[in-house]
Coordinates of C-alpha atoms in Angstrom, one line a residue:
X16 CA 27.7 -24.7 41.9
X17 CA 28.3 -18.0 32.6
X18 CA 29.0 -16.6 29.9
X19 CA 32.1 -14.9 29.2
X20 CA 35.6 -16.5 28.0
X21 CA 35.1 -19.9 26.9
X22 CA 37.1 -23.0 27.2
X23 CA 37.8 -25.1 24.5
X24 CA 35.7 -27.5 24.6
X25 CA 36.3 -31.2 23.2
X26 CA 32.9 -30.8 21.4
X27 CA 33.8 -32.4 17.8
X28 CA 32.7 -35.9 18.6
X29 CA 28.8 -34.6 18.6
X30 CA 27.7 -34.2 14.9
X31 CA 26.2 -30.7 15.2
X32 CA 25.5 -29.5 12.0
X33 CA 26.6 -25.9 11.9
X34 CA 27.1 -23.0 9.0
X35 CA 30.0 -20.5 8.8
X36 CA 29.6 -16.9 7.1
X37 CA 31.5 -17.8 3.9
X38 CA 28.8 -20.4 3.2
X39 CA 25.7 -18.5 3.9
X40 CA 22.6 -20.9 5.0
X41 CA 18.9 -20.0 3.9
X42 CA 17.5 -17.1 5.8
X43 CA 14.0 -18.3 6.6
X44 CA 13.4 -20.1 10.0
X45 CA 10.4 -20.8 12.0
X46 CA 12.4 -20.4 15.2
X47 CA 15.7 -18.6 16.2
X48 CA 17.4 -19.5 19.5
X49 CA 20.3 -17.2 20.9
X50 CA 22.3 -19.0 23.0
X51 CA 23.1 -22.8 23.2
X52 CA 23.7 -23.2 26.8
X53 CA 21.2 -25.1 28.9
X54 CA 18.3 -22.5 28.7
X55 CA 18.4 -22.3 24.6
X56 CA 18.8 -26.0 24.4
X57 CA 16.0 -27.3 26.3
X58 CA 13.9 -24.9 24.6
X59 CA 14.6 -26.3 21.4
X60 CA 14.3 -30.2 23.0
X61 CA 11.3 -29.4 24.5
X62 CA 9.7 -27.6 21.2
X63 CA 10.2 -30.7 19.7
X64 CA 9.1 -33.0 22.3
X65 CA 6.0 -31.7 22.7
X66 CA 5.3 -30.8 19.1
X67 CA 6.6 -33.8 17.4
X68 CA 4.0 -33.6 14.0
X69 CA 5.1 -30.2 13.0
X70 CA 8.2 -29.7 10.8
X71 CA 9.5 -26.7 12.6
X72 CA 13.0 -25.4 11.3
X73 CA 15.0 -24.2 14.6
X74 CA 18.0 -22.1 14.0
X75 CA 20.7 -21.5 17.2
X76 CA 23.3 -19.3 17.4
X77 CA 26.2 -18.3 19.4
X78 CA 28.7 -15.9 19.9
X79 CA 31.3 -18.7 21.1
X80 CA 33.2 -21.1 19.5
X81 CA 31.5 -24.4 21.4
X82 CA 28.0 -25.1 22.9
X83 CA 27.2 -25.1 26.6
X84 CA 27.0 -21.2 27.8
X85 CA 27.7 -21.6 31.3
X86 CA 28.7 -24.6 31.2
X87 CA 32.4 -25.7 30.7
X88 CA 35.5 -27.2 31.3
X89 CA 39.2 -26.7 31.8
X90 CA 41.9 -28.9 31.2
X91 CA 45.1 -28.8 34.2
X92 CA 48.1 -30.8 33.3
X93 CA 46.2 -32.9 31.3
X94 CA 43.4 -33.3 33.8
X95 CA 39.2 -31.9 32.9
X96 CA 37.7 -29.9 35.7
X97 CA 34.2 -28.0 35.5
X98 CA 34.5 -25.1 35.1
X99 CA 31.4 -23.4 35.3
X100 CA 28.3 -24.6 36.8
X101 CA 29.5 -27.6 38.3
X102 CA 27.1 -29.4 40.1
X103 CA 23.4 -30.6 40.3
X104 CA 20.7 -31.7 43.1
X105 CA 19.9 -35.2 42.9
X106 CA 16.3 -34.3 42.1
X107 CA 17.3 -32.1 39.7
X108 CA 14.9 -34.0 37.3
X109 CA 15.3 -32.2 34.1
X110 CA 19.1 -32.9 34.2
X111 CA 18.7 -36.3 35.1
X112 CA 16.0 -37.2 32.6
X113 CA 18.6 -35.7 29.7
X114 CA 21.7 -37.7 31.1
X115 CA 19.7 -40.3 31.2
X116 CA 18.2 -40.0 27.8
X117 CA 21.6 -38.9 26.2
X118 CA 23.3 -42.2 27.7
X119 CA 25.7 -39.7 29.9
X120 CA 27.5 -40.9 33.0
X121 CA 26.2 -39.2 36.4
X122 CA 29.1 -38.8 38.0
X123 CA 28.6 -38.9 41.5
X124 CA 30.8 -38.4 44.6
X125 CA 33.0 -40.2 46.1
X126 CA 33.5 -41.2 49.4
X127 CA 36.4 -39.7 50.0
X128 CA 34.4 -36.3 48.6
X129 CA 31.1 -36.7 50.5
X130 CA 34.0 -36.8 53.7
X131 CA 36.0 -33.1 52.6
X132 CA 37.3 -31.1 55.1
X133 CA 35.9 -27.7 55.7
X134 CA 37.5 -24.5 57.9
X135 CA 36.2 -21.0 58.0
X136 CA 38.6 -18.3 57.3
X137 CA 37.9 -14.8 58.5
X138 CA 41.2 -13.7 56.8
X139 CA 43.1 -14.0 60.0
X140 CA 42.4 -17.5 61.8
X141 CA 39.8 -20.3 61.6
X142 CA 36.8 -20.3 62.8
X143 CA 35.8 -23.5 62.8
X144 CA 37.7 -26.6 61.2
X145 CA 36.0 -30.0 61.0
X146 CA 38.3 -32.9 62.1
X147 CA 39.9 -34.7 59.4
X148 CA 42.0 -37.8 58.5
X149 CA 43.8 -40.0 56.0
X150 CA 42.0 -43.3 57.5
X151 CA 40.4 -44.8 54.3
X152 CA 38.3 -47.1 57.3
X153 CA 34.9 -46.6 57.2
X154 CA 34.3 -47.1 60.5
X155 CA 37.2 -44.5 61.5
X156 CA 35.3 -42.1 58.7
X157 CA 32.0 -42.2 60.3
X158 CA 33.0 -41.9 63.9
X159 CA 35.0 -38.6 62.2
X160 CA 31.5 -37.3 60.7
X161 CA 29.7 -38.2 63.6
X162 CA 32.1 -35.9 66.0
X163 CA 31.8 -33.2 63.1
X164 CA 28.3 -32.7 63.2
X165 CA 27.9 -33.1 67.2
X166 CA 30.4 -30.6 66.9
X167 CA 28.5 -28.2 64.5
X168 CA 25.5 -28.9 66.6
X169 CA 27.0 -27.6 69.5
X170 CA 28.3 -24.4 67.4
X171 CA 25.6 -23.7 65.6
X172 CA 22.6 -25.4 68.1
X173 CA 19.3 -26.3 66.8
X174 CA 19.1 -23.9 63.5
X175 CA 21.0 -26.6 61.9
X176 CA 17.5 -28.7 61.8
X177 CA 15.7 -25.5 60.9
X178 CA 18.0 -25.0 58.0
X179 CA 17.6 -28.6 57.2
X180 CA 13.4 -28.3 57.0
X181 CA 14.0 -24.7 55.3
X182 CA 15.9 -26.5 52.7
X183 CA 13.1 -29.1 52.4
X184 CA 10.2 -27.1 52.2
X185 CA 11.7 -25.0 49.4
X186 CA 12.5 -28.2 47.2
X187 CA 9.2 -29.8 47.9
X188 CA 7.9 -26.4 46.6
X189 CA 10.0 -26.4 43.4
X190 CA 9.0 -30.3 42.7
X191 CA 5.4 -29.0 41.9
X192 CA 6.9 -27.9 38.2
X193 CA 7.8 -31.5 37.5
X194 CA 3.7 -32.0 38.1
X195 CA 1.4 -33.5 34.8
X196 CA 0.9 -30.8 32.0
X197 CA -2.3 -31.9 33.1
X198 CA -2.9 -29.8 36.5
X199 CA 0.2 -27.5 35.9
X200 CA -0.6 -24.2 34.0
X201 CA 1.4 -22.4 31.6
X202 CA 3.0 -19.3 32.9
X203 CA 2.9 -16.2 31.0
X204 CA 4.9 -14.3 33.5
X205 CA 8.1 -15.2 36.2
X206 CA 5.9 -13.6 39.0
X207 CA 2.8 -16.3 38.5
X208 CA 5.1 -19.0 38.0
X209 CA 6.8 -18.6 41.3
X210 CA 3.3 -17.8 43.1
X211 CA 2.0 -21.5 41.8
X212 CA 4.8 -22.8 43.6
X213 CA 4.4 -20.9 46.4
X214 CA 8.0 -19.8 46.1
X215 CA 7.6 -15.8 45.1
X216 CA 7.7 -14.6 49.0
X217 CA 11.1 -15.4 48.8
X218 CA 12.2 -12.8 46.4
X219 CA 10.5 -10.3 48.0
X220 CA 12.9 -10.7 51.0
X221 CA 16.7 -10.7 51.7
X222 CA 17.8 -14.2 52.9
X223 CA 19.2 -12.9 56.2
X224 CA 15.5 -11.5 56.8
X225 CA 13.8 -14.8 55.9
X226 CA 15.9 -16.9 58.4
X227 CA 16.1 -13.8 61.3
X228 CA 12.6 -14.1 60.9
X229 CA 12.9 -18.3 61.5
X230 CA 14.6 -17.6 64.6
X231 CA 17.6 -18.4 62.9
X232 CA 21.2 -18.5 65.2
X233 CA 23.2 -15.4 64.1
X234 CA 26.4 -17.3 64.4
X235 CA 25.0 -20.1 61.9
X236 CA 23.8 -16.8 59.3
X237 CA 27.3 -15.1 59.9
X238 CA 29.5 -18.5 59.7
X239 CA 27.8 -21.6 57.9
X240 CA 25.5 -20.2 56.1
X241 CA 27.6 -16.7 54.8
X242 CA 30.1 -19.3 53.4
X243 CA 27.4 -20.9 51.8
X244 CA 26.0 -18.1 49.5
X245 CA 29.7 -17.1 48.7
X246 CA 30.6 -19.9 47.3
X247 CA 27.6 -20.9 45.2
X248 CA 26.7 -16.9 44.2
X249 CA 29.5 -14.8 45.1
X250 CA 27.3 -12.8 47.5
X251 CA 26.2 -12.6 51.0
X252 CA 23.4 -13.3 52.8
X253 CA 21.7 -10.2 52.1
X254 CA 20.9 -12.1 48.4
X255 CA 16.9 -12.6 47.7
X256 CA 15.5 -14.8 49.9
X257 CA 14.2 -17.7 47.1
X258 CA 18.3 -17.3 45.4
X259 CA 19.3 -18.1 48.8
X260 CA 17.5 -21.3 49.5
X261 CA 18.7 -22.6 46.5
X262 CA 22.1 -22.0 47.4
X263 CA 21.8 -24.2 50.5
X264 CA 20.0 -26.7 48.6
X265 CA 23.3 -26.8 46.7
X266 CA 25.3 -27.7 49.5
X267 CA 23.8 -31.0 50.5
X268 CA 24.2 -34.7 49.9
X269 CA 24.6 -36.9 46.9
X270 CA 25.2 -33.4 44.3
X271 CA 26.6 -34.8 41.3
X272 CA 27.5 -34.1 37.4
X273 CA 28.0 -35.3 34.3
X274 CA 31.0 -37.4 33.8
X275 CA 33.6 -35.4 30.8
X276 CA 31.4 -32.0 31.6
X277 CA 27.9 -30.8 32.1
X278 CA 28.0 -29.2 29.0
X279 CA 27.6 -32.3 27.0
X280 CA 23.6 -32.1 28.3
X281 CA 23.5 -28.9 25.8
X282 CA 25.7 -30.0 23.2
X283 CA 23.1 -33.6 23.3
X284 CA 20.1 -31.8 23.5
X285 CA 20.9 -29.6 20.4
X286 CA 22.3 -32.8 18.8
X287 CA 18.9 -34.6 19.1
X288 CA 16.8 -31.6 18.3
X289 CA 17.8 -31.0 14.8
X290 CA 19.0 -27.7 15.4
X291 CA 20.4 -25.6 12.3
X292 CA 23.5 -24.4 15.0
X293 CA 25.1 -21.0 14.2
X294 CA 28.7 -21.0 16.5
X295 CA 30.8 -17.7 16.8
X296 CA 27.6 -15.8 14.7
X297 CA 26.5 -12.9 17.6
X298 CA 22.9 -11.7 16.9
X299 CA 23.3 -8.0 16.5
X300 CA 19.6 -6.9 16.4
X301 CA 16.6 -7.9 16.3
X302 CA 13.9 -6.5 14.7
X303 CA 10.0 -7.2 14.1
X304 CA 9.3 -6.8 10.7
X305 CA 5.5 -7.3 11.0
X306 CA 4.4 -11.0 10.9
X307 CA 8.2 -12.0 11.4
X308 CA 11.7 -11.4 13.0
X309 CA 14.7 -10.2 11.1
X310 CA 17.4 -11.0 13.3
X311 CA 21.0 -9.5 11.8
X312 CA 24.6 -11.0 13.0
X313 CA 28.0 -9.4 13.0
X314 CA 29.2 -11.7 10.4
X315 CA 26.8 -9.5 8.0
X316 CA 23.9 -12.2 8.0
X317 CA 20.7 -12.1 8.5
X318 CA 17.8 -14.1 8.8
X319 CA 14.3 -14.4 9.4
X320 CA 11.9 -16.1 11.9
X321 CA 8.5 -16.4 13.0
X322 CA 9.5 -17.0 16.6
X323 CA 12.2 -15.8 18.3
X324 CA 13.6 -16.5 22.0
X325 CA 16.7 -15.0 23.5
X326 CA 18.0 -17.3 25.9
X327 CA 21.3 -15.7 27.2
X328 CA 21.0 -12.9 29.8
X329 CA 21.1 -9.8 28.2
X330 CA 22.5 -7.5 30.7
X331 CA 26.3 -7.5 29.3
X332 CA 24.9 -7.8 25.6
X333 CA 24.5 -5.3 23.0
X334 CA 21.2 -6.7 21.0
X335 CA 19.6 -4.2 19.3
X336 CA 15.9 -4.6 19.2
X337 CA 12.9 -3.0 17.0
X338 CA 10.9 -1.2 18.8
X339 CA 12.9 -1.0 22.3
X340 CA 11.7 -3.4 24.7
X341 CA 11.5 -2.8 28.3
X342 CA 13.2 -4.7 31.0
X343 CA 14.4 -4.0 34.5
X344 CA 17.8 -3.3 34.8
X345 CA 20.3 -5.5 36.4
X346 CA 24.1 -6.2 36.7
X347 CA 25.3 -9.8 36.9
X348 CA 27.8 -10.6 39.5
X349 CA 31.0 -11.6 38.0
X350 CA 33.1 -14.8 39.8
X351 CA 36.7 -14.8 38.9
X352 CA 37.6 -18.6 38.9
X353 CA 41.8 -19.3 39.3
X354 CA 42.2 -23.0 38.5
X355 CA 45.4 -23.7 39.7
X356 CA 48.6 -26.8 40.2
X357 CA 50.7 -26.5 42.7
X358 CA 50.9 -26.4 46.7
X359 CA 49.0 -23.9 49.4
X360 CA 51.1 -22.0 51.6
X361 CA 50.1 -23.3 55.2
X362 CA 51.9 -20.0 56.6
X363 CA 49.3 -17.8 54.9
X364 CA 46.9 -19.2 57.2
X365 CA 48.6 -19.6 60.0
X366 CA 49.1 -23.3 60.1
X367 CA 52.9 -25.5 60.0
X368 CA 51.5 -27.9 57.6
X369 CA 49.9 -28.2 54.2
X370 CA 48.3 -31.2 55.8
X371 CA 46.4 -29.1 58.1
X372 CA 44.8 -27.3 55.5
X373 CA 41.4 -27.7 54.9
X374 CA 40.4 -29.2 51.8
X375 CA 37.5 -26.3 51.5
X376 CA 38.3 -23.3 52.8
X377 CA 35.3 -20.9 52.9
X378 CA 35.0 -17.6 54.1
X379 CA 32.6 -14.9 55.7
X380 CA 31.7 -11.8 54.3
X381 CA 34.4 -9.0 54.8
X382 CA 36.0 -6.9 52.4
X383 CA 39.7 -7.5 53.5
X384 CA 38.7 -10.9 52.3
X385 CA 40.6 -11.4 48.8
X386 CA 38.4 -14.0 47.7
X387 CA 35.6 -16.2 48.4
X388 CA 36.6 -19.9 48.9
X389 CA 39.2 -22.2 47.7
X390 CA 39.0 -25.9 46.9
X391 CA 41.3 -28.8 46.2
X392 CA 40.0 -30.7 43.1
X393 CA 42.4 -33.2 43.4
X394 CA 45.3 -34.8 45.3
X395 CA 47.7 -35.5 42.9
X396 CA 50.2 -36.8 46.1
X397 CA 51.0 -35.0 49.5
X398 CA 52.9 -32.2 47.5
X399 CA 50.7 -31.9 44.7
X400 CA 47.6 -30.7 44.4
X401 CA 44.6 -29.1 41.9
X402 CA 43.1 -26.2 43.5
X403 CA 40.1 -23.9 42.5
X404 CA 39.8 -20.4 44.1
X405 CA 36.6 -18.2 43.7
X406 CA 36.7 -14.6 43.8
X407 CA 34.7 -11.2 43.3
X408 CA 38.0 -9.7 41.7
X409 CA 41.4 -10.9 39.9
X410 CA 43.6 -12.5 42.2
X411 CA 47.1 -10.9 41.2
X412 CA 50.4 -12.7 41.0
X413 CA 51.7 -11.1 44.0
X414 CA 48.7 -12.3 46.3
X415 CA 49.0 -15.8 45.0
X416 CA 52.5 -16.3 45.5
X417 CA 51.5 -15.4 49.1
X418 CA 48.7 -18.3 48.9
X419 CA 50.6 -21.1 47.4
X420 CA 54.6 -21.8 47.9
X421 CA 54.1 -23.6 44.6
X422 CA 52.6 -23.1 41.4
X423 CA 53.4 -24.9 38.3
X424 CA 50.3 -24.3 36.0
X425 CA 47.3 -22.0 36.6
X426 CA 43.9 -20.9 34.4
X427 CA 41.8 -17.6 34.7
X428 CA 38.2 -17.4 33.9
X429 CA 36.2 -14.7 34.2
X430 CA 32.4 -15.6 34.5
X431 CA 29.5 -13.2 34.3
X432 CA 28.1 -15.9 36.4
X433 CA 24.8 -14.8 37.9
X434 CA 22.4 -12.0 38.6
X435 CA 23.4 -9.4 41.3
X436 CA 20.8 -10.2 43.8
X437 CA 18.5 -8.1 45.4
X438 CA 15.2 -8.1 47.1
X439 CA 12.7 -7.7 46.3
X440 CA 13.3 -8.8 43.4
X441 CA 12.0 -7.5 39.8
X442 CA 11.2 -9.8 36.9
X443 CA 11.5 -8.9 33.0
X444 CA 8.7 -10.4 31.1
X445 CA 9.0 -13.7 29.4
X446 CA 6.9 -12.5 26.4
X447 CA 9.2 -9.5 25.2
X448 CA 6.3 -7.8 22.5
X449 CA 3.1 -8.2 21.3
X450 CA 4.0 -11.2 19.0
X451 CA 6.6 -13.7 19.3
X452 CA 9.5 -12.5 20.9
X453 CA 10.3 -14.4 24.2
X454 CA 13.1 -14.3 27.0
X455 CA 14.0 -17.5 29.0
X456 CA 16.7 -15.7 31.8
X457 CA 13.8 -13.2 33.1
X458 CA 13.5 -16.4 35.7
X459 CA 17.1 -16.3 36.6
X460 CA 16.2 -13.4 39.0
X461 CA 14.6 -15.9 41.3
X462 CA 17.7 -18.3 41.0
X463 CA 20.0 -19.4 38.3
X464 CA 20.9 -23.0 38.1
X465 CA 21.4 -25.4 35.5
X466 CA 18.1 -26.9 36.6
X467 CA 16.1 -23.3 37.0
X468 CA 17.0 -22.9 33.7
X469 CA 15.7 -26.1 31.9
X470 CA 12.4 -25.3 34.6
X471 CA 12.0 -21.9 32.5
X472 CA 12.5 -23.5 29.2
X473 CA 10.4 -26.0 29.6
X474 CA 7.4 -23.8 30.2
X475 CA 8.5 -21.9 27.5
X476 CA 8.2 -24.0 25.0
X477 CA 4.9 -24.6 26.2
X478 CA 3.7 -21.0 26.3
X479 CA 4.8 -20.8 22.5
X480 CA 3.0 -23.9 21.6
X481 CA 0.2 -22.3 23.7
X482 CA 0.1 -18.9 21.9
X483 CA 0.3 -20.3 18.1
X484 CA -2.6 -22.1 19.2
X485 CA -4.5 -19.4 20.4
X486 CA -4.7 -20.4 24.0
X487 CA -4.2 -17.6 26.3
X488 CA -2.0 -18.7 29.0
X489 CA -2.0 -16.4 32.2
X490 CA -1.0 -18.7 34.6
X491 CA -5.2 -19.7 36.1
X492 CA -4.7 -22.5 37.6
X493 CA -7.2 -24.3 35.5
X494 CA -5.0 -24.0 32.3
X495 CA -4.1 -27.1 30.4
X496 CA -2.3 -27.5 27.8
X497 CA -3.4 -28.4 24.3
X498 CA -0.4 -31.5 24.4
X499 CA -0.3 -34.4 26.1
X500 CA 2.1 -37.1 27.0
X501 CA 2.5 -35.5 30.7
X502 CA 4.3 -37.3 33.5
X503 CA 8.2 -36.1 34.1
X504 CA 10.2 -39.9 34.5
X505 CA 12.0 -39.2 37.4
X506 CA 15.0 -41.6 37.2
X507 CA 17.0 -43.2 39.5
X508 CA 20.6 -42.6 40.1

């Protein structure tokens, strides 16, 4: 289903009350959050949540001109798409408890959308097309998904079930972090946290070795699956095992949003949490001063902190910190997304009419392969259409007028999206020093999703609270924490 070029967002309606550099704020802060995407927000929601009594001042900052990180939109002939990360599992229960709590529409799919068309392209012909049709009958709709997946069955055999109970066990796995406060422990480290879960196995593998290893069908890891991994992470199936899973967990039933953007779950959260928020102010350094933080910006401020937590991924940033701290290295995979109106061109695959087009066109790994999938967004009418295209690389002007015989509007964005995956995978710490200095996106190397993230920050804000109050959290199973209040609602759609 990134931070890099923004999109304007339509923000303004939220009251977040925010300083600019010729009106310099006080310096002092108990907190400082980089980053106002979904990590750096649900930190500061859950700080508060489960620390209600204590008047802690929490400054955010930014380096864009709008809230969200990753999370986005873009605006086509006068139409809002997602952008970024797009969509989220129905038990997804972070997400869903903030939509709820926020009053946000879920913003589910349509029938018409649970029913899309799907065709493999290998850069030459098709694969494999599902049957399609205009029919708005329901019965004439489910005799057409019944053919599609006796068809995929007899393609793809009975690793279609084993990817289903794959899929299955993982999420049962990652539900144990929605558990009480109670018998769940506060995790110091990513490494413990995934071992509670019994989830860490998986990033020591590639995904193609975990489901060789399940007797997967080759065809259903070249084809299906392949598709799968490119779409949601840009990469193939040779991505950590644990990244994987959640990628086909993403490409199930009943996904949904946030009606008007996801982003509006960060822009709430930060609303509700009176945050001190600090937009287009790019922390420059960081340094521990002894006792505290002095964090400096680019716009010549600076400010100081008891706590603070970087939650942005710092691979493609230039934060200073004194002394060094030590992290693995790792590149993030960049996804080019081309939002574009106009028509496809059915010669370019092959086929006599735009009609016969599928409405998602995925693709297996090669490298004469110029991008990684391409969607329709909308139907505007039968010449008229919103596409998305994903892609490790700019797709030039020559190549898409080659793609589409028409384009009347089109929108580049270029996401640092994800982690470049690897196995096994190595962690940064969350606890950066000795003191108070924390980082949210070491979990992202198991998966990034809007969910992982809130997962992360939520025990974050717990190992803080934890820390201050002298606990020693190490992830022993018989840790408790000191603040109660425990069960996760897990709403209903």
């Amino acid at each position: 289903m990134i931070p890099a070029i923004l999109i304007i967002l339509s923000i303004l309606s939220f009251s977040i009350p925010s300083f600019s550099s010729d009106q310099p704020p006080q310096s002092t802060s108990d907190v400082c959050i980089i980053g106002s995407g979904i990590a750096g927000s649900s930190v500061a929601h859950f700080l508060r949540k489960y620390s209600p009594a204590t008047p802690t001042k929490i400054r955010m900052f930014d380096r864009h001109p709008a809230v969200g990180g990753r999370m986005a939109t873009v605006t086509i002939a006068g139409e809002t798409f997602e952008a970024g990360a797009s969509i989220l599992h129905p038990k997804n229960y972070h997400a869903l408890n903030f939509t709820h709590m926020l009053n946000l529409k879920v913003n589910g799919p349509s029938a018409s959308e649970s029913s899309i068309s799907l065709g493999i392209w290998d850069g030459r012909k098709f694969l494999f097309k599902t049957i399609d049709s205009d029919s708005k009958n329901q019965l004439v709709q489910y005799l057409i998904s019944l053919a599609n997946s006796i068809r995929m069955l007899f393609r793809y055999g009975i690793s279609l079930l084993k990817m289903n109970n794959f899929i299955e066990v993982t999420v049962d796995n990652f539900l144990k972090y929605y558990e009480s406060k109670e018998s769940r422990p506060i995790f110091s480290n990513v490494e413990d946290m995934l071992k509670w879960s019994d989830l860490y196995n998986l990033t020591t593998k590639t995904l193609e070795e975990e489901l060789i290893g399940l007797k997967f069908s080759p065809l259903l890891i070249q084809e299906l699956i392949t598709v799968i991994t490119r779409i949601n992470y840009g990469q193939s199936v040779r991505i950590s095992g644990l990244a994987g899973a959640v990628s086909l967990a993403g490409s199930g039933g009943d996904l949904w949003s946030v009606e008007g953007g996801n982003w509006q779950m960060a822009a709430g959260l930060i609303n509700q949490s009176d945050v001190a928020l600090h937009l287009q102010e790019e922390i420059s350094s960081i340094t521990n001063a002894g006792g505290f933080y002095e964090l400096n910006s680019t716009n010549g401020n600076s400010y100081t902190c008891q706590i603070a937590v970087v939650a942005t991924p710092l691979d493609e940033l230039a934060i200073q910190f004194t002394p060094e701290i030590s992290v693995p290295e790792r590149k993030l995979q960049h996804t080019h997304a081309t939002f574009i109106r106009g028509v496809l061109n059915p010669a370019y695959f092959g086929l006599n009419a735009v009609s016969d087009i599928p409405e998602l066109v995925g693709t297996i790994e090669s490298s004469e392969l110029p991008f990684t999938c391409i969607s329709v967004l909308k139907k505007h009418d039968a010449n008229d259409f919103t596409y998305k295209l994903f892609s490790r690389q700019s797709l030039t002007d020559v190549l898409l007028d080659q793609i589409f015989s028409i384009r009347n509007e089109m929108m580049r964005i270029n996401w640092g999206a994800y982690p470049h995956y690897h196995a096994p995978e190595e962690f940064a710490p969350f606890i950066l020093d000795d003191m108070h200095l924390y980082y949210v996106n070491a979990f992202e190397n198991a998966a990034s999703t809007m969910e992982t993230s809130a997962v992360a920050a939520e025990n974050m804000a717990r190992l803080i609270l934890s820390r201050l109050a002298g606990q020693q959290p190490l992830g022993s199973y018989g840790l408790k924490s000191s603040t109660s209040d425990s069960n996760l609602q897990h709403p209903e759609l």
